[in-house]
Amino acid sequence: MKVTSSVAEVRRERHSGLTSTWGFVPTMGFLHAGHLALVRRAREDNERVAVSIYVNPTQFAPHEDLGSYPRDLDRDLELLRQEGVDLVFTPDDRSIYPPGFQTYVDVETVSKPLEGASRPHHFRGVATVVAKLFNVVQPTRAYFGQKDAQQVVVVKRMVSDLNFPLDLVVCPTVREADGLATSSRNVRLSAAERQAATVLFRALSAAQGEAQRGKRDASSLRRRMEDLVKAEPLARLDYASVADPDTLEELTEVDQRALLSLAVFFGATRLIDNVALDVGESQG
Ligand code: AMP
């Protein structure tokens, strides 16, 4: 497994495997089962696999957790070695944002609601770094987790709008046994907060169940999630959403597909989760 922080070296490696198919998994490191599921899928689908590990400063606001984001490069590299990864790109800030850098990718409308409302410059940072990583690695396929559903919508839009010659593969959310989505940020929870954090999946599942049993009014589904989160003393709700999965606009009525999503604080740690809902089939 080649590990490099050099853009030129990644390009050389890519060039040496020019006729191979390359799967690419961009990450911010501190790898867990969710990341490894993407890597395994990339391993199955492609002849070569590249992973990037980069905590991208432009997707964090000044008050957010860039400085304290968990990192453990040695452990990450060992996990990736065990998965048979060919290339790991670990750039530093200067190689991604050299002095004078001033070009950003702004995916306009779908970046604005949900995460974008709480984190106004987040997706500009995400789209910019993903575009740069795509240009450096030039993958055949890129792998993203449904855990970050809005990120998938934003990156899909960018790939289509800017004609990136690659396929996006979206992989299901990996969860702990009690339903909590695996996340690098979970290690920052105290034992009591970790217990309380199960409320995200409980609330999403409760609303999903109600929709499947016939409740189609989006505001009562939203309220059901809000009430469950508010009943958890260690949780502080940021948002509860029932939105169109493609446009991310809030729905008034669920008549077929919907994205149920939540953002919740536990102390300083902010967690997000979502489930996709399709009630179209049960209506016949
Ligand atoms: P991150 O390191 O948090 O930027 O995540 C890198 C990739 O892993 C993104 O495509 C995430 O959506 C994906 N990912 C993170 N957590 C999970 C999870 N629990 N299940 C599936 N994919 C995940």
GROMACS .gro file of C-alpha atoms and ligand atoms in nm:
model
  307
    1MET     CA    1   0.000   0.000   0.000
    2LYS     CA    2   0.144   0.331  -0.108
    3VAL     CA    3   0.091   0.620   0.135
    4THR     CA    4   0.167   0.971   0.015
    5SER     CA    5   0.089   1.332   0.092
    6SER     CA    6   0.206   1.442  -0.254
    7VAL     CA    7  -0.034   1.535  -0.535
    8ALA     CA    8   0.238   1.458  -0.790
    9GLU     CA    9   0.291   1.112  -0.644
   10VAL     CA   10  -0.082   1.031  -0.658
   11ARG     CA   11  -0.085   1.140  -1.021
   12ARG     CA   12   0.217   0.918  -1.095
   13GLU     CA   13   0.051   0.620  -0.928
   14ARG     CA   14  -0.273   0.685  -1.114
   15HIS     CA   15  -0.083   0.708  -1.440
   16SER     CA   16   0.095   0.377  -1.379
   17GLY     CA   17  -0.250   0.219  -1.343
   18LEU     CA   18  -0.407   0.411  -1.626
   19THR     CA   19  -0.596   0.119  -1.778
   20SER     CA   20  -0.717  -0.013  -1.440
   21THR     CA   21  -1.049   0.078  -1.284
   22TRP     CA   22  -1.000   0.286  -0.969
   23GLY     CA   23  -1.242   0.309  -0.679
   24PHE     CA   24  -1.199   0.612  -0.453
   25VAL     CA   25  -1.319   0.668  -0.096
   26PRO     CA   26  -1.271   1.022   0.038
   27THR     CA   27  -1.264   1.039   0.420
   28MET     CA   28  -1.163   1.262   0.709
   29GLY     CA   29  -0.997   0.965   0.883
   30PHE     CA   30  -1.049   0.817   1.229
   31LEU     CA   31  -1.191   0.526   1.036
   32HIS     CA   32  -1.479   0.311   1.153
   33ALA     CA   33  -1.704   0.036   1.016
   34GLY     CA   34  -1.894   0.285   0.796
   35HIS     CA   35  -1.577   0.389   0.612
   36LEU     CA   36  -1.459   0.030   0.585
   37ALA     CA   37  -1.789  -0.075   0.424
   38LEU     CA   38  -1.723   0.185   0.150
   39VAL     CA   39  -1.367   0.056   0.108
   40ARG     CA   40  -1.488  -0.305   0.078
   41ARG     CA   41  -1.745  -0.210  -0.182
   42ALA     CA   42  -1.476  -0.018  -0.374
   43ARG     CA   43  -1.248  -0.323  -0.346
   44GLU     CA   44  -1.518  -0.548  -0.493
   45ASP     CA   45  -1.601  -0.317  -0.783
   46ASN     CA   46  -1.254  -0.203  -0.898
   47GLU     CA   47  -0.905  -0.326  -0.976
   48ARG     CA   48  -0.741  -0.058  -0.761
   49VAL     CA   49  -0.862   0.131  -0.456
   50ALA     CA   50  -0.755   0.476  -0.337
   51VAL     CA   51  -0.858   0.634  -0.005
   52SER     CA   52  -0.795   0.992   0.101
   53ILE     CA   53  -0.761   1.102   0.461
   54TYR     CA   54  -0.792   1.476   0.498
   55VAL     CA   55  -0.971   1.687   0.758
   56ASN     CA   56  -1.077   1.968   0.529
   57PRO     CA   57  -1.067   2.305   0.706
   58THR     CA   58  -1.295   2.488   0.460
   59GLN     CA   59  -1.597   2.277   0.556
   60PHE     CA   60  -1.570   2.378   0.923
   61ALA     CA   61  -1.692   2.714   1.058
   62PRO     CA   62  -1.455   2.894   1.299
   63HIS     CA   63  -1.660   2.787   1.605
   64GLU     CA   64  -1.678   2.421   1.496
   65ASP     CA   65  -1.462   2.122   1.590
   66LEU     CA   66  -1.179   2.135   1.332
   67GLY     CA   67  -0.910   2.155   1.602
   68SER     CA   68  -1.055   1.874   1.811
   69TYR     CA   69  -1.168   1.647   1.524
   70PRO     CA   70  -1.042   1.296   1.619
   71ARG     CA   71  -0.731   1.177   1.435
   72ASP     CA   72  -0.523   0.856   1.442
   73LEU     CA   73  -0.333   0.812   1.117
   74ASP     CA   74  -0.132   0.504   1.223
   75ARG     CA   75  -0.446   0.315   1.317
   76ASP     CA   76  -0.622   0.427   0.997
   77LEU     CA   77  -0.333   0.307   0.779
   78GLU     CA   78  -0.328  -0.031   0.953
   79LEU     CA   79  -0.703  -0.075   0.890
   80LEU     CA   80  -0.664   0.022   0.523
   81ARG     CA   81  -0.369  -0.215   0.482
   82GLN     CA   82  -0.588  -0.498   0.611
   83GLU     CA   83  -0.852  -0.407   0.349
   84GLY     CA   84  -0.602  -0.436   0.064
   85VAL     CA   85  -0.610  -0.068  -0.032
   86ASP     CA   86  -0.355   0.029  -0.300
   87LEU     CA   87  -0.311   0.401  -0.243
   88VAL     CA   88  -0.372   0.637   0.051
   89PHE     CA   89  -0.356   1.011  -0.010
   90THR     CA   90  -0.289   1.211   0.306
   91PRO     CA   91  -0.242   1.568   0.182
   92ASP     CA   92  -0.150   1.859   0.406
   93ASP     CA   93  -0.332   2.193   0.400
   94ARG     CA   94  -0.067   2.363   0.184
   95SER     CA   95  -0.101   2.111  -0.097
   96ILE     CA   96  -0.482   2.141  -0.103
   97TYR     CA   97  -0.502   2.516  -0.037
   98PRO     CA   98  -0.171   2.667  -0.155
   99PRO     CA   99  -0.105   3.036  -0.092
  100GLY     CA  100  -0.326   3.246  -0.320
  101PHE     CA  101  -0.598   2.980  -0.344
  102GLN     CA  102  -0.928   3.145  -0.444
  103THR     CA  103  -1.137   2.900  -0.648
  104TYR     CA  104  -1.440   2.740  -0.481
  105VAL     CA  105  -1.722   2.516  -0.601
  106ASP     CA  106  -2.064   2.637  -0.489
  107VAL     CA  107  -2.354   2.398  -0.552
  108GLU     CA  108  -2.624   2.655  -0.501
  109THR     CA  109  -2.974   2.540  -0.410
  110VAL     CA  110  -2.935   2.194  -0.257
  111SER     CA  111  -2.655   2.322  -0.030
  112LYS     CA  112  -2.884   2.568   0.147
  113PRO     CA  113  -3.139   2.376   0.361
  114LEU     CA  114  -3.076   2.127   0.646
  115GLU     CA  115  -2.700   2.107   0.715
  116GLY     CA  116  -2.650   2.418   0.501
  117ALA     CA  117  -2.892   2.620   0.716
  118SER     CA  118  -2.699   2.530   1.032
  119ARG     CA  119  -2.356   2.533   0.864
  120PRO     CA  120  -2.370   2.800   0.591
  121HIS     CA  121  -2.030   2.743   0.423
  122HIS     CA  122  -2.008   2.370   0.487
  123PHE     CA  123  -2.100   2.240   0.142
  124ARG     CA  124  -1.889   2.497  -0.039
  125GLY     CA  125  -1.593   2.343   0.146
  126VAL     CA  126  -1.712   1.988   0.078
  127ALA     CA  127  -1.776   2.044  -0.295
  128THR     CA  128  -1.444   2.224  -0.339
  129VAL     CA  129  -1.233   1.956  -0.173
  130VAL     CA  130  -1.422   1.670  -0.340
  131ALA     CA  131  -1.375   1.836  -0.682
  132LYS     CA  132  -1.003   1.874  -0.614
  133LEU     CA  133  -0.969   1.515  -0.493
  134PHE     CA  134  -1.156   1.390  -0.801
  135ASN     CA  135  -0.919   1.588  -1.024
  136VAL     CA  136  -0.613   1.448  -0.850
  137VAL     CA  137  -0.722   1.084  -0.816
  138GLN     CA  138  -0.937   1.064  -1.132
  139PRO     CA  139  -1.135   0.762  -1.009
  140THR     CA  140  -1.361   0.541  -1.217
  141ARG     CA  141  -1.605   0.525  -0.925
  142ALA     CA  142  -1.632   0.724  -0.602
  143TYR     CA  143  -1.798   0.587  -0.287
  144PHE     CA  144  -2.008   0.791  -0.044
  145GLY     CA  145  -2.225   0.698   0.255
  146GLN     CA  146  -2.600   0.754   0.275
  147LYS     CA  147  -2.528   0.862   0.635
  148ASP     CA  148  -2.447   1.205   0.489
  149ALA     CA  149  -2.753   1.219   0.264
  150GLN     CA  150  -2.731   1.587   0.174
  151GLN     CA  151  -2.362   1.549   0.091
  152VAL     CA  152  -2.463   1.279  -0.159
  153VAL     CA  153  -2.720   1.513  -0.319
  154VAL     CA  154  -2.467   1.797  -0.339
  155VAL     CA  155  -2.186   1.582  -0.482
  156LYS     CA  156  -2.422   1.417  -0.735
  157ARG     CA  157  -2.530   1.761  -0.855
  158MET     CA  158  -2.169   1.875  -0.884
  159VAL     CA  159  -2.062   1.561  -1.074
  160SER     CA  160  -2.345   1.616  -1.320
  161ASP     CA  161  -2.310   1.996  -1.351
  162LEU     CA  162  -1.930   1.989  -1.396
  163ASN     CA  163  -1.914   1.672  -1.612
  164PHE     CA  164  -1.686   1.469  -1.385
  165PRO     CA  165  -1.625   1.143  -1.575
  166LEU     CA  166  -1.699   0.903  -1.288
  167ASP     CA  167  -1.980   0.706  -1.127
  168LEU     CA  168  -2.098   0.782  -0.775
  169VAL     CA  169  -2.181   0.478  -0.564
  170VAL     CA  170  -2.392   0.540  -0.254
  171CYS     CA  171  -2.361   0.283   0.028
  172PRO     CA  172  -2.609   0.221   0.313
  173THR     CA  173  -2.555   0.363   0.662
  174VAL     CA  174  -2.365   0.131   0.895
  175ARG     CA  175  -2.503   0.126   1.251
  176GLU     CA  176  -2.401  -0.002   1.592
  177ALA     CA  177  -2.614  -0.284   1.739
  178ASP     CA  178  -2.840  -0.027   1.913
  179GLY     CA  179  -2.902   0.169   1.592
  180LEU     CA  180  -2.655   0.457   1.640
  181ALA     CA  181  -2.490   0.535   1.305
  182THR     CA  182  -2.114   0.483   1.329
  183SER     CA  183  -1.934   0.818   1.320
  184SER     CA  184  -1.585   0.944   1.397
  185ARG     CA  185  -1.749   1.190   1.636
  186ASN     CA  186  -1.910   0.915   1.850
  187VAL     CA  187  -1.585   0.880   2.052
  188ARG     CA  188  -1.638   1.233   2.181
  189LEU     CA  189  -1.961   1.130   2.361
  190SER     CA  190  -1.954   1.059   2.735
  191ALA     CA  191  -2.100   0.722   2.839
  192ALA     CA  192  -2.432   0.890   2.924
  193GLU     CA  193  -2.437   1.086   2.597
  194ARG     CA  194  -2.355   0.769   2.403
  195GLN     CA  195  -2.661   0.607   2.559
  196ALA     CA  196  -2.876   0.915   2.486
  197ALA     CA  197  -2.754   0.927   2.124
  198THR     CA  198  -2.967   0.626   2.038
  199VAL     CA  199  -3.253   0.879   2.028
  200LEU     CA  200  -3.163   0.975   1.669
  201PHE     CA  201  -3.237   0.634   1.522
  202ARG     CA  202  -3.528   0.578   1.763
  203ALA     CA  203  -3.692   0.902   1.650
  204LEU     CA  204  -3.628   0.837   1.280
  205SER     CA  205  -3.762   0.482   1.310
  206ALA     CA  206  -4.071   0.600   1.498
  207ALA     CA  207  -4.156   0.855   1.228
  208GLN     CA  208  -4.079   0.602   0.955
  209GLY     CA  209  -4.313   0.351   1.123
  210GLU     CA  210  -4.592   0.608   1.150
  211ALA     CA  211  -4.558   0.700   0.783
  212GLN     CA  212  -4.567   0.335   0.685
  213ARG     CA  213  -4.883   0.290   0.893
  214GLY     CA  214  -5.050   0.570   0.699
  215LYS     CA  215  -4.960   0.903   0.862
  216ARG     CA  216  -4.873   1.127   0.568
  217ASP     CA  217  -4.882   1.472   0.725
  218ALA     CA  218  -4.518   1.583   0.725
  219SER     CA  219  -4.554   1.827   1.013
  220SER     CA  220  -4.688   1.558   1.248
  221LEU     CA  221  -4.402   1.326   1.145
  222ARG     CA  222  -4.160   1.611   1.218
  223ARG     CA  223  -4.328   1.674   1.554
  224ARG     CA  224  -4.304   1.306   1.646
  225MET     CA  225  -3.925   1.318   1.596
  226GLU     CA  226  -3.895   1.650   1.781
  227ASP     CA  227  -4.095   1.521   2.079
  228LEU     CA  228  -3.879   1.211   2.113
  229VAL     CA  229  -3.557   1.414   2.095
  230LYS     CA  230  -3.690   1.671   2.342
  231ALA     CA  231  -3.779   1.392   2.585
  232GLU     CA  232  -3.410   1.301   2.602
  233PRO     CA  233  -3.250   1.532   2.863
  234LEU     CA  234  -2.895   1.518   2.721
  235ALA     CA  235  -3.007   1.591   2.365
  236ARG     CA  236  -3.056   1.936   2.211
  237LEU     CA  237  -3.240   1.935   1.878
  238ASP     CA  238  -3.089   2.132   1.589
  239TYR     CA  239  -3.342   2.027   1.325
  240ALA     CA  240  -3.593   1.755   1.237
  241SER     CA  241  -3.681   1.737   0.869
  242VAL     CA  242  -3.915   1.555   0.633
  243ALA     CA  243  -3.794   1.658   0.290
  244ASP     CA  244  -3.806   1.566  -0.076
  245PRO     CA  245  -3.501   1.337  -0.121
  246ASP     CA  246  -3.395   1.503  -0.448
  247THR     CA  247  -3.462   1.876  -0.394
  248LEU     CA  248  -3.435   1.863  -0.012
  249GLU     CA  249  -3.733   2.098   0.015
  250GLU     CA  250  -3.954   2.040   0.317
  251LEU     CA  251  -4.271   1.845   0.238
  252THR     CA  252  -4.619   1.918   0.364
  253GLU     CA  253  -4.745   1.572   0.268
  254VAL     CA  254  -4.555   1.245   0.216
  255ASP     CA  255  -4.703   1.085  -0.093
  256GLN     CA  256  -4.412   0.871  -0.203
  257ARG     CA  257  -4.044   0.921  -0.123
  258ALA     CA  258  -3.912   1.130   0.163
  259LEU     CA  259  -3.587   1.184   0.347
  260LEU     CA  260  -3.633   1.193   0.725
  261SER     CA  261  -3.333   1.357   0.888
  262LEU     CA  262  -3.216   1.486   1.223
  263ALA     CA  263  -2.929   1.689   1.367
  264VAL     CA  264  -2.889   1.674   1.743
  265PHE     CA  265  -2.631   1.812   1.987
  266PHE     CA  266  -2.504   1.616   2.287
  267GLY     CA  267  -2.295   1.871   2.473
  268ALA     CA  268  -2.057   2.009   2.209
  269THR     CA  269  -2.091   1.705   1.983
  270ARG     CA  270  -2.332   1.737   1.691
  271LEU     CA  271  -2.462   1.416   1.532
  272ILE     CA  272  -2.669   1.370   1.216
  273ASP     CA  273  -2.865   1.074   1.085
  274ASN     CA  274  -3.138   1.002   0.832
  275VAL     CA  275  -3.361   0.733   0.687
  276ALA     CA  276  -3.507   0.715   0.339
  277LEU     CA  277  -3.879   0.653   0.324
  278ASP     CA  278  -4.082   0.517   0.034
  279VAL     CA  279  -4.453   0.483   0.103
  280GLY     CA  280  -4.543   0.470  -0.266
  281GLU     CA  281  -4.542   0.092  -0.291
  282SER     CA  282  -4.785   0.031  -0.002
  283GLN     CA  283  -5.036   0.260  -0.173
  284GLY     CA  284  -5.040   0.024  -0.473
  285AMP     P1  285  -1.619   1.132   0.686
  285AMP     O1  286  -1.485   1.075   0.722
  285AMP     O2  287  -1.710   1.150   0.804
  285AMP     O3  288  -1.610   1.254   0.598
  285AMP     O4  289  -1.692   1.022   0.598
  285AMP     C1  290  -1.634   0.972   0.481
  285AMP     C2  291  -1.736   0.890   0.406
  285AMP     O5  292  -1.782   0.784   0.488
  285AMP     C3  293  -1.859   0.974   0.366
  285AMP     O6  294  -1.901   0.935   0.236
  285AMP     C4  295  -1.960   0.934   0.471
  285AMP     O7  296  -2.094   0.946   0.428
  285AMP     C5  297  -1.924   0.788   0.491
  285AMP     N1  298  -1.975   0.742   0.622
  285AMP     C6  299  -1.954   0.799   0.743
  285AMP     N2  300  -2.021   0.732   0.838
  285AMP     C7  301  -2.087   0.631   0.775
  285AMP     C8  302  -2.175   0.528   0.818
  285AMP     N3  303  -2.209   0.512   0.947
  285AMP     N4  304  -2.224   0.441   0.725
  285AMP     C9  305  -2.190   0.456   0.595
  285AMP     N5  306  -2.108   0.550   0.548
  285AMP    C10  307  -2.057   0.638   0.637
   0.00000   0.00000   0.00000
